mmCIF file of C-alpha atoms and ligand atoms in Angstrom:
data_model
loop_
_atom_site.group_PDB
_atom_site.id
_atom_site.type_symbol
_atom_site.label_atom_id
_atom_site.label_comp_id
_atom_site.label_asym_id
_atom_site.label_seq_id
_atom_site.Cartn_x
_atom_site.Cartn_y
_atom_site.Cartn_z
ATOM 1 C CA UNK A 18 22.704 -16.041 -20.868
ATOM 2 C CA UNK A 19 19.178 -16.398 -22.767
ATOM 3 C CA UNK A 20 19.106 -19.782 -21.890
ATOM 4 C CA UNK A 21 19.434 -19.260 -18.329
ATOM 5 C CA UNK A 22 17.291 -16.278 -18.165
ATOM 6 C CA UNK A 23 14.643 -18.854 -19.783
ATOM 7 C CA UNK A 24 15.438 -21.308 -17.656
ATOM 8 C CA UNK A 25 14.858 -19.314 -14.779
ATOM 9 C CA UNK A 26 11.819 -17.944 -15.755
ATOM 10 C CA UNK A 27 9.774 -20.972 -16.566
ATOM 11 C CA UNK A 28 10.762 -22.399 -12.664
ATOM 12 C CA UNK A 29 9.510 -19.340 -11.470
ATOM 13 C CA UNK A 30 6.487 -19.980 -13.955
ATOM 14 C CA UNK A 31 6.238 -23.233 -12.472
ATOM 15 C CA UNK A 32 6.849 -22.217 -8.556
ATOM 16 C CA UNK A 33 3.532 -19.250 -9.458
ATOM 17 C CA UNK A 34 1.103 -21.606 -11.301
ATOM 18 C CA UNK A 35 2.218 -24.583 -8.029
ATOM 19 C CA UNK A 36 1.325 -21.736 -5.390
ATOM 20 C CA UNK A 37 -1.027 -20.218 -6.939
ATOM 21 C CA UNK A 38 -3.876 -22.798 -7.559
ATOM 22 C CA UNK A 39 -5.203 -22.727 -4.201
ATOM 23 C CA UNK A 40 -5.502 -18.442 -3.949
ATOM 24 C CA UNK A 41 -6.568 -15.885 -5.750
ATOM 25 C CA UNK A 42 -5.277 -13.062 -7.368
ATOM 26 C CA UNK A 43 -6.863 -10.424 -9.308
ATOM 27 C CA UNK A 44 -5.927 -8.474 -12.598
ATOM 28 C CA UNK A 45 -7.868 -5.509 -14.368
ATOM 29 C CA UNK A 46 -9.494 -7.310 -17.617
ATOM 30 C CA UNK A 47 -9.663 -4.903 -19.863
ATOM 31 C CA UNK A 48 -7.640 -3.620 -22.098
ATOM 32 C CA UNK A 49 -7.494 -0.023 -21.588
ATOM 33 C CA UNK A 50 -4.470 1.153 -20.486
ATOM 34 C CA UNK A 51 -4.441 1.298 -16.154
ATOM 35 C CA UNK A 52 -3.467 5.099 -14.829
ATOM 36 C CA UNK A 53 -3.522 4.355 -10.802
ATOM 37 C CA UNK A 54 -4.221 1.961 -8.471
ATOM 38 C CA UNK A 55 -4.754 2.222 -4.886
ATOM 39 C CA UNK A 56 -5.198 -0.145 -2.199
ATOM 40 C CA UNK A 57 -6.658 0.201 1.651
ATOM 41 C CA UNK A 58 -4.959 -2.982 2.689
ATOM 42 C CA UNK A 59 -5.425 -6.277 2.916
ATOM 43 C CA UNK A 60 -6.671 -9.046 5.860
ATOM 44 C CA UNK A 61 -9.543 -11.587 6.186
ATOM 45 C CA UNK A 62 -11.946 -9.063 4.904
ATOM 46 C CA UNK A 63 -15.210 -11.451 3.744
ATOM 47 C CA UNK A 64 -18.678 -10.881 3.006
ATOM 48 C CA UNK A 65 -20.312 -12.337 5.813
ATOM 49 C CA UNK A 66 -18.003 -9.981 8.251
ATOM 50 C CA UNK A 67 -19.336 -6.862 6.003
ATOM 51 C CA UNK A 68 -22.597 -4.852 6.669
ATOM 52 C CA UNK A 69 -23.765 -3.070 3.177
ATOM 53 C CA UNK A 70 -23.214 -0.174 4.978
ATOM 54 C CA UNK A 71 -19.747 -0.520 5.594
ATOM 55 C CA UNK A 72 -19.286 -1.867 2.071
ATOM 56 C CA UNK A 73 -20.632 1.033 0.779
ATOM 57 C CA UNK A 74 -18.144 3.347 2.967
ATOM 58 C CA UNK A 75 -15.236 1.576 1.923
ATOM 59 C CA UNK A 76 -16.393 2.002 -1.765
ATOM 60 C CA UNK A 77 -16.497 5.589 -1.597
ATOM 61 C CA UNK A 78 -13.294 6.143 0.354
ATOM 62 C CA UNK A 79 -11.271 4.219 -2.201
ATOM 63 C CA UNK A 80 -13.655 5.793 -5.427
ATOM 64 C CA UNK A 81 -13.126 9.318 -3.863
ATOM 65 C CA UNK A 82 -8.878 8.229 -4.043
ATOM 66 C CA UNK A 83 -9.100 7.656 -7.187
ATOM 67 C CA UNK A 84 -11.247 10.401 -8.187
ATOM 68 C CA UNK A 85 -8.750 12.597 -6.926
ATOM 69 C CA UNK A 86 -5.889 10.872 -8.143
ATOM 70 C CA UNK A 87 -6.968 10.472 -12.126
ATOM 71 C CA UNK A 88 -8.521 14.252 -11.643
ATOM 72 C CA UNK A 89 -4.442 15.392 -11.093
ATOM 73 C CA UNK A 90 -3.506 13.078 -14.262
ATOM 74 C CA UNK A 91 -5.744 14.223 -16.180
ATOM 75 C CA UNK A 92 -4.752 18.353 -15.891
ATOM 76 C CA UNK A 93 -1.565 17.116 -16.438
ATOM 77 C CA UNK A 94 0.195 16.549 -13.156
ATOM 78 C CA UNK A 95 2.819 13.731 -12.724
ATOM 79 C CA UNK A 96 2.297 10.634 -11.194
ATOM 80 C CA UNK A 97 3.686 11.421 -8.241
ATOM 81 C CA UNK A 98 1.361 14.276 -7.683
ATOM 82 C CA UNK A 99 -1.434 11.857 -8.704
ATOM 83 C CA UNK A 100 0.072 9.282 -5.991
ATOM 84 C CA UNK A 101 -0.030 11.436 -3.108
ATOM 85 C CA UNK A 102 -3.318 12.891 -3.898
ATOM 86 C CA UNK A 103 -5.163 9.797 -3.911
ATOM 87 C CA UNK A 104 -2.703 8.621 -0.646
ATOM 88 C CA UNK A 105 -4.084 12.010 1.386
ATOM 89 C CA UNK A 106 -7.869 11.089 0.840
ATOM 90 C CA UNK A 107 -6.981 7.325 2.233
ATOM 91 C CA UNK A 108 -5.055 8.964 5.042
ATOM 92 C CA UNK A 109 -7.771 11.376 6.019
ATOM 93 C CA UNK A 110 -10.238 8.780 6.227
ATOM 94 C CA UNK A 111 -10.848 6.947 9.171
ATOM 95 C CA UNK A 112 -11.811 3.643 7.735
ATOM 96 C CA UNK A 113 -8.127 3.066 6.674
ATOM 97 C CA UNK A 114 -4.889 2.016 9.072
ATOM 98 C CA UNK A 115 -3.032 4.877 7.911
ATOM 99 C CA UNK A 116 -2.904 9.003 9.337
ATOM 100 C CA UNK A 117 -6.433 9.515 11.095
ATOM 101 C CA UNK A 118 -7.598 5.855 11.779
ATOM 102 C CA UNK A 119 -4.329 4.103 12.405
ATOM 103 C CA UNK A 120 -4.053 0.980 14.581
ATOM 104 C CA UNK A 121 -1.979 2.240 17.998
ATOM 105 C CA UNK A 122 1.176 0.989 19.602
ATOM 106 C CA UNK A 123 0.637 -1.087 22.805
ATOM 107 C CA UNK A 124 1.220 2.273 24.426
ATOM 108 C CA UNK A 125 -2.224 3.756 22.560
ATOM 109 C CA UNK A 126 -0.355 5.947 20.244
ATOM 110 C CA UNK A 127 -0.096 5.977 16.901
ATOM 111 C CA UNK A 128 2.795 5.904 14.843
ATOM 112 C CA UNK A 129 2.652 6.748 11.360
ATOM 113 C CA UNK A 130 5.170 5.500 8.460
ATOM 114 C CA UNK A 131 5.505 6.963 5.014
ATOM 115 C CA UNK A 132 7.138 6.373 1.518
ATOM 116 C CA UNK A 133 7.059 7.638 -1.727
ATOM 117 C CA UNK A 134 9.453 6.896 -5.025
ATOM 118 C CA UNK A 135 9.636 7.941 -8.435
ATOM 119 C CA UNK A 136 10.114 5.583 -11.578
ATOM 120 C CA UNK A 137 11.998 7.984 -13.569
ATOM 121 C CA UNK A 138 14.788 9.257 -11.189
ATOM 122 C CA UNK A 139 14.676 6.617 -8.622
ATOM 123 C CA UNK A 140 14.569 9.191 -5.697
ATOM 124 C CA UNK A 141 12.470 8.366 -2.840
ATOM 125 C CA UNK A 142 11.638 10.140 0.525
ATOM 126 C CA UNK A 143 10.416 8.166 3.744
ATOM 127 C CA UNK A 144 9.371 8.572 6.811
ATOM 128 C CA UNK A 145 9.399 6.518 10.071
ATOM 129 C CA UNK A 146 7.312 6.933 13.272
ATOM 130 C CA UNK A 147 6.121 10.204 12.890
ATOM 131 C CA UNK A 148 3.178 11.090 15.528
ATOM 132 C CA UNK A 149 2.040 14.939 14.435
ATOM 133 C CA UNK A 150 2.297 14.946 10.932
ATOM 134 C CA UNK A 151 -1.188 15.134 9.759
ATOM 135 C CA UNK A 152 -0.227 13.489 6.316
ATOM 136 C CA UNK A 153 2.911 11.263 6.553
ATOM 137 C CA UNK A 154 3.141 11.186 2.801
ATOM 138 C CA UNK A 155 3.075 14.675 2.036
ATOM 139 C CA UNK A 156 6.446 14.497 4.662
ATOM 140 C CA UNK A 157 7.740 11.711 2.766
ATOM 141 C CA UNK A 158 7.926 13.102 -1.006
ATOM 142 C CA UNK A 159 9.481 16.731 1.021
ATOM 143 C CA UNK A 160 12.317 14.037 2.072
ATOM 144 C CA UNK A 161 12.838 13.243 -0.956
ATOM 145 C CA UNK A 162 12.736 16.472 -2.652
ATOM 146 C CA UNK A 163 14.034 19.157 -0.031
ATOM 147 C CA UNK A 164 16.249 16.837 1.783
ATOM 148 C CA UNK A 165 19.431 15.002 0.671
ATOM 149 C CA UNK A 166 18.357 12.081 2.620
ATOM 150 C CA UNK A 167 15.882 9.280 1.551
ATOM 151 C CA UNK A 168 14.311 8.753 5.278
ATOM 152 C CA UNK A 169 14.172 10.514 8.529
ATOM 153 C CA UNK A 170 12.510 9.146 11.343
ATOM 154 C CA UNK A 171 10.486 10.137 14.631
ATOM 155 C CA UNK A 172 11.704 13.667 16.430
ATOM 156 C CA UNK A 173 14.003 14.850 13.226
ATOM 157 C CA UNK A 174 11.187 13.941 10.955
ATOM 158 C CA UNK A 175 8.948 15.962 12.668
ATOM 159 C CA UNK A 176 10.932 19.105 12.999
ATOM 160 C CA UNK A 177 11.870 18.478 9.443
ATOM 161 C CA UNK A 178 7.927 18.528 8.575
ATOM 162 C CA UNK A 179 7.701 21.970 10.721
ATOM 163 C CA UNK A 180 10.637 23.679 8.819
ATOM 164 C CA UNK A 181 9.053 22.577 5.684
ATOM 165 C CA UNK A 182 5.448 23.975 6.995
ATOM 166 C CA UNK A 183 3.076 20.656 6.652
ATOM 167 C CA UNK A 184 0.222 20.715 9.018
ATOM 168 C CA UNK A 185 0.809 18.893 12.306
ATOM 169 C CA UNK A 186 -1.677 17.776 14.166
ATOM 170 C CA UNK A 187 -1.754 16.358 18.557
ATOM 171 C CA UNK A 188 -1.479 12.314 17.999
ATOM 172 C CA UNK A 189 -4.833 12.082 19.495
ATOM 173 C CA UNK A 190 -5.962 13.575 16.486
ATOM 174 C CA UNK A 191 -5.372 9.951 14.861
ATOM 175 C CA UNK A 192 -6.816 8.273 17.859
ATOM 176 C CA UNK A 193 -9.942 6.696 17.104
ATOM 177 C CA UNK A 194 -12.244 5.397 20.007
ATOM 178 C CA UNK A 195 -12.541 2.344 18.182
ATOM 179 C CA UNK A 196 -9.202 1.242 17.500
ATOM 180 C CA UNK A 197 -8.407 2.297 21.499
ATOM 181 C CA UNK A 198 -11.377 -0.284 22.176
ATOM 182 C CA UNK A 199 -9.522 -2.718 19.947
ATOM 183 C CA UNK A 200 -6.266 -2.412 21.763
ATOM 184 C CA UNK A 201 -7.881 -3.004 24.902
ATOM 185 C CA UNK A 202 -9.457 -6.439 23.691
ATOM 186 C CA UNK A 203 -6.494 -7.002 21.731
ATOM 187 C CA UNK A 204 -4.635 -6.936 25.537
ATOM 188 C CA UNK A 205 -7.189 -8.439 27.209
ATOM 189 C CA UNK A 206 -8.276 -11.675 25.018
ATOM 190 C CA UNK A 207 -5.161 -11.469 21.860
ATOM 191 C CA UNK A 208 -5.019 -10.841 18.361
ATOM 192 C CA UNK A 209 -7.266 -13.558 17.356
ATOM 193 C CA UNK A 210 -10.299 -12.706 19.349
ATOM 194 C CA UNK A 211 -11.048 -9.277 17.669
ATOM 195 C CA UNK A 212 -12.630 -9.878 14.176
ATOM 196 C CA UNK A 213 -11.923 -6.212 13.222
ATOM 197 C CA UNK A 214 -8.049 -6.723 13.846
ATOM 198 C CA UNK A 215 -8.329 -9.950 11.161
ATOM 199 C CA UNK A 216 -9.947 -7.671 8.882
ATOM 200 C CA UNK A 217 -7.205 -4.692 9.677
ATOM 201 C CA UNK A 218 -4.844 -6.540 11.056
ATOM 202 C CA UNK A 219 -2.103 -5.094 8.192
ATOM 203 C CA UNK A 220 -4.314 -3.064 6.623
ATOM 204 C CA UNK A 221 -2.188 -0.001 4.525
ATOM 205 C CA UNK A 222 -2.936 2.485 1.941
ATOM 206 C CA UNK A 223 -0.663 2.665 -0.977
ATOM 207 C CA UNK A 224 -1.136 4.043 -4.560
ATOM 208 C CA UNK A 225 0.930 3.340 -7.961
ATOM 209 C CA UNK A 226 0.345 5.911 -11.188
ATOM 210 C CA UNK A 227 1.642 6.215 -14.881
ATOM 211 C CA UNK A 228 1.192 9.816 -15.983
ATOM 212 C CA UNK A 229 0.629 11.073 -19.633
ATOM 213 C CA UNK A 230 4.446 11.736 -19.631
ATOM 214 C CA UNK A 231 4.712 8.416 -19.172
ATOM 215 C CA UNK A 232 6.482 7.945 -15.893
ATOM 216 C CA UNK A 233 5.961 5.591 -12.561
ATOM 217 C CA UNK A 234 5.269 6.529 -9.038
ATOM 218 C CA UNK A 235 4.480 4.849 -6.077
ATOM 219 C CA UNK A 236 3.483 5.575 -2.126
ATOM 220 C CA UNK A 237 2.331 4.061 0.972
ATOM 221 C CA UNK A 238 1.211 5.028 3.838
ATOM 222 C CA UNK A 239 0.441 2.989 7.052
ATOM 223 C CA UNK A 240 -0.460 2.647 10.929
ATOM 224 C CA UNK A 241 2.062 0.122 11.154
ATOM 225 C CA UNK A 242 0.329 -3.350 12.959
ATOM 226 C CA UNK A 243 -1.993 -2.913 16.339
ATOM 227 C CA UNK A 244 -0.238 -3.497 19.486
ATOM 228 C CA UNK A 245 3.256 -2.924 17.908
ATOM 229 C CA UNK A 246 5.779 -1.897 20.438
ATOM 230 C CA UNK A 247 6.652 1.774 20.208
ATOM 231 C CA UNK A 248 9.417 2.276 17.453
ATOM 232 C CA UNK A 249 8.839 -0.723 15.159
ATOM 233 C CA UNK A 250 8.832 0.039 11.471
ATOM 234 C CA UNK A 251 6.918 -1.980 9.073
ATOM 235 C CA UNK A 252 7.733 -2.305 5.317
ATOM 236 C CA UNK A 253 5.947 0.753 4.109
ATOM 237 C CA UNK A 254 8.595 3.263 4.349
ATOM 238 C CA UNK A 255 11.227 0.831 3.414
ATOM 239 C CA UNK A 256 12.520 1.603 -0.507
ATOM 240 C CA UNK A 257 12.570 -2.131 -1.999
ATOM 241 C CA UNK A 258 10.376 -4.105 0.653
ATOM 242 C CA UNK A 259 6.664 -1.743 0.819
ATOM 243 C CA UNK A 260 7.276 0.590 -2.149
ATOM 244 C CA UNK A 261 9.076 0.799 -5.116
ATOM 245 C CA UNK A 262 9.233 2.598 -8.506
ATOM 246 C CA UNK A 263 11.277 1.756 -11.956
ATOM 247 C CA UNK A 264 10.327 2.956 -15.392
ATOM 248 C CA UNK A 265 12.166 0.047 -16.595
ATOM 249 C CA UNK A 266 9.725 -2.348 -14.944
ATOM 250 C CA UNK A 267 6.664 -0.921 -12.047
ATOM 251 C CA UNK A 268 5.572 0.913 -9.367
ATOM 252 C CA UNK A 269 4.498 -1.436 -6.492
ATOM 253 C CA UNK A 270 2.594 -0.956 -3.282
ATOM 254 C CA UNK A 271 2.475 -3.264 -0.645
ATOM 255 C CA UNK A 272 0.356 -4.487 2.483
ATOM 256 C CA UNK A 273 0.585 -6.694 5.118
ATOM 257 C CA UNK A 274 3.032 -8.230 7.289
ATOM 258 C CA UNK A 275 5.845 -6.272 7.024
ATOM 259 C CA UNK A 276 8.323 -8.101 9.092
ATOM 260 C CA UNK A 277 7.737 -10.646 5.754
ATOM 261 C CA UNK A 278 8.202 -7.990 3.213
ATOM 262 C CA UNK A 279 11.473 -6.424 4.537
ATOM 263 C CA UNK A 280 12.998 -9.930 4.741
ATOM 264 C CA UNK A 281 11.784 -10.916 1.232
ATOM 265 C CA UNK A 282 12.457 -7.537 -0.308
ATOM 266 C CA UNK A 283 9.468 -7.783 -2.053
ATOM 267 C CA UNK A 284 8.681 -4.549 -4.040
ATOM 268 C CA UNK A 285 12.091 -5.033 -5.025
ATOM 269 C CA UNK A 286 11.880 -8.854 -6.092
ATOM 270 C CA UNK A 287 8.623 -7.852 -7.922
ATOM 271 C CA UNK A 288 10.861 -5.334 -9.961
ATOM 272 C CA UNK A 289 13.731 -7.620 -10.469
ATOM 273 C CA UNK A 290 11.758 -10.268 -11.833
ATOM 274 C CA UNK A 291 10.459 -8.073 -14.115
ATOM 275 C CA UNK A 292 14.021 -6.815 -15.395
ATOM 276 C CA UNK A 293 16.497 -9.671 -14.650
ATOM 277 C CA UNK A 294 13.913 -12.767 -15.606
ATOM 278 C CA UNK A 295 11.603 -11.001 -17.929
ATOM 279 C CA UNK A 296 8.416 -11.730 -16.143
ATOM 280 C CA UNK A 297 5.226 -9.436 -17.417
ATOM 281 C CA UNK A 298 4.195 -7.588 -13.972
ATOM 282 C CA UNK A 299 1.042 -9.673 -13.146
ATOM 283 C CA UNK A 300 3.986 -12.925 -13.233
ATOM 284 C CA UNK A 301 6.432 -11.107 -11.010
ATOM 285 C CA UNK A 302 3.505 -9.735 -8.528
ATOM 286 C CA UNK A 303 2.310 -13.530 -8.385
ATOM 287 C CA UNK A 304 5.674 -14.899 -8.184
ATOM 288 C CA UNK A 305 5.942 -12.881 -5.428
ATOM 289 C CA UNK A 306 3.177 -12.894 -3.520
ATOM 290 C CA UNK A 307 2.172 -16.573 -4.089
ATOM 291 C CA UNK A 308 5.503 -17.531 -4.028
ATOM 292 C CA UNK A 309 8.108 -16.038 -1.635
ATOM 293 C CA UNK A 310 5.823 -14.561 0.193
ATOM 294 C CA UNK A 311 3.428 -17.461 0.867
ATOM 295 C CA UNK A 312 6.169 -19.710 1.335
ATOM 296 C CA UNK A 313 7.507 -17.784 4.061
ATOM 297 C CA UNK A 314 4.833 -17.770 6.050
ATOM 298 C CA UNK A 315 3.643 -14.088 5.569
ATOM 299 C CA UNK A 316 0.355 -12.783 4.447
ATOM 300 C CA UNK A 317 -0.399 -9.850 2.409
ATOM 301 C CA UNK A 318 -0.718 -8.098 -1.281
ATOM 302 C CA UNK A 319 0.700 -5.226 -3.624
ATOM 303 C CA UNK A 320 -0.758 -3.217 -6.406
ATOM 304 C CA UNK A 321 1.348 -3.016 -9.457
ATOM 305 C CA UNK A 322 1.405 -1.049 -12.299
ATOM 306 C CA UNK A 323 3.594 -1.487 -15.739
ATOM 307 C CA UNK A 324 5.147 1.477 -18.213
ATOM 308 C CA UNK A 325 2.373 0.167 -20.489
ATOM 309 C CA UNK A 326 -0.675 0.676 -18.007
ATOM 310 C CA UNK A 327 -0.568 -3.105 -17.347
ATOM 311 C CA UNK A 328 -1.696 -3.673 -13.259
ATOM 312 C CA UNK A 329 -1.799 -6.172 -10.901
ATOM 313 C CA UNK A 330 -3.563 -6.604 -7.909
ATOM 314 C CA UNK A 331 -2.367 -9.527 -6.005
ATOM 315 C CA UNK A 332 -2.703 -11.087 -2.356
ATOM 316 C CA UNK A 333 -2.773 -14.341 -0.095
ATOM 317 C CA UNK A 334 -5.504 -12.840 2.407
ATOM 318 C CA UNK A 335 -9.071 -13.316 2.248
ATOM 319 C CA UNK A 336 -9.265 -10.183 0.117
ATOM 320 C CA UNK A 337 -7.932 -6.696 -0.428
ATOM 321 C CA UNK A 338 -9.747 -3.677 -0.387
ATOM 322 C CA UNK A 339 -8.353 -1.750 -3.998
ATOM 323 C CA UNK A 340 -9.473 -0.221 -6.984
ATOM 324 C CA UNK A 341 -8.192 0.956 -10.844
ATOM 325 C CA UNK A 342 -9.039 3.559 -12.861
ATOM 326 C CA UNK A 343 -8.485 2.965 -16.261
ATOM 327 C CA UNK A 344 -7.601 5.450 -19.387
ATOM 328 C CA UNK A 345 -10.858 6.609 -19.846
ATOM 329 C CA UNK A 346 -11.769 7.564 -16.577
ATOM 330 C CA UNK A 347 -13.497 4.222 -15.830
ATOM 331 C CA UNK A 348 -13.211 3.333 -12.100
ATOM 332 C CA UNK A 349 -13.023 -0.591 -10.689
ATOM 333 C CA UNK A 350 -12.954 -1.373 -7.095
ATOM 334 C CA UNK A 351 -13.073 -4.849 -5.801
ATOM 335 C CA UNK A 352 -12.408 -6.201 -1.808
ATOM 336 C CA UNK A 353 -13.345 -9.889 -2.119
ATOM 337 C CA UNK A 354 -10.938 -12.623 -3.563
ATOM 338 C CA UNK A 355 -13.601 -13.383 -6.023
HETATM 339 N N1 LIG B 30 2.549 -3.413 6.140
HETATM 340 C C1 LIG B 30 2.438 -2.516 7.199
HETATM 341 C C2 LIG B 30 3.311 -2.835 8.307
HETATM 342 O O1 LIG B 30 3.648 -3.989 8.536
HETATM 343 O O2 LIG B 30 3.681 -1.928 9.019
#
């Protein structure tokens, strides 16, 4: 059995360093200990496409996540309090494809997916096109708390979220002028012609903790793609292929093409890697990523984030927007590939 287990875990050694060489992939340095991570998606996001301006915007956005995230760990919350507090600030801002901000449905409305897990029980709550629920991932953890079900979706979601009292909102509240401009190009000339879309195109917010108590959670939260038909669900509310949270092995986040991830299972595959083949988590997220994913054709990254503060920020795209915050308080956020 250890023989195979090695066996398998050098090809899938081999398979990373193979697909690998020719992207990048990111890892926190240091070696203080990793508390949360949070992503706002990943796309063809370069430098000459970026103004400092915007730059700057983005910065804060994902700084002011993690702010409020590490602020919750550090008075002694849980990491799935820390989680959705950092996933409410992304969702609030309009710079992200998730809650206000989200890329629209080829009808100009936007539906919103949710999920949240935690490491320790291995509950989770979802939630599937919801279109008044001001923050889809304050719905999703109620799921999985005051409901015996892990998702609910559209109309029973929604009355769910009124019966539980979370602020609901008219879906034009999420309509941006600029993302109905987008769809309208998008329509009129396809994907390809609208630099933002590249930049957007599967753009997601998501967030992985390890609390002082020294337990996993993870959460995303997402627009879904622009120009999806009405009713298609991506991979952020599904448990195993956007998010997923173990205490035997991480708490991943993903982004991008979810049609890839809920074939390839990949939060899941990142996990199993970790348990079955005894992969560290910046191996599994690489084997992933660079591996299945790439090979398959799909584009995209997770955040991931070890028992032992250990993350892993990986992707295939032209860069990621994301950021860390270490033990100490020390904040890291990077959107390039280099
Ligand atoms: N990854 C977001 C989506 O495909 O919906």
């Amino acid at each position: 059995m250890q023989a195979f287990k090695l066996l398998i875990t050098g090809m899938l050694l081999l398979l990373t360093a193979e697909t690998a060489s020719n992207v990048s992939y990111a890892t926190p340095a240091d070696t203080a200990r990793v508390v949360l991570v949070v992503h706002g998606g990943a796309g063809t996001i370069t430098r000459d496409r970026m103004t400092p301006e915007r730059e700057q915007q983005y910065r804060a956005a994902l700084r002011e996540a993690l702010e409020a995230g590490y602020r919750v760990l550090q008075e002694g919350g849980t990491s799935l309090d820390a989680v959705v507090a950092a996933i409410r600030i992304l969702e609030d801002s309009p710079l992200f494809n998730a809650g206000r901000g989200a890329v629209l449905t080829s009808e100009g409305t936007a539906e919103l997916d949710a999920s949240i897990m935690d490491g320790r029980t291995l509950q989770a709550g979802a939630v599937a096109g919801v279109k008044t629920v001001k923050n889809p991932i304050l719905l999703a953890r109620r799921v999985m708390e005051a409901s015996p079900h892990v998702m609910l979706i559209g109309r029973g979601a929604e009355t769910f979220a009124q019966e539980q009292g979370l602020e609901l909102v008219p879906n034009e509240y999420f309509v941006l002028p600029e993302r109905r401009e987008q769809l309208r190009r998008m329509k009129e000339r396809g994907m390809g012609a609208v630099p933002e879309l590249q930049e957007h195109a599967y753009g997601t917010v998501g967030a992985v903790a390890l609390d002082r108590y020294g337990n996993l959670a993870a959460g995303t939260s997402t627009g879904g793609i622009m120009g999806k038909r009405f009713g298609r669900v991506g991979d952020s509310p599904i448990i195993g292929a956007g998010t997923y949270a173990d205490n035997a092995a991480c708490a991943i986040s993903a982004t991008g093409q979810g049609e890839y991830f809920i074939r390839a299972a990949i939060a899941h595959e990142i996990v199993a890697l970790m348990k079955y083949a005894g992969l560290t988590v910046e191996q599994a997220a690489a084997a992933a990523i660079h591996g299945t994913l790439t090979r398959m054709g799909g584009t995209g990254g997770v955040i991931a984030l070890d028992r032992n503060g250990r993350a892993a920020m990986v992707f295939n795209t032209e860069g990621m927007y994301r950021g860390y915050v270490d033990e100490h308080g020390h904040i890291t956020i990077q959107i390039y590939r280099d």
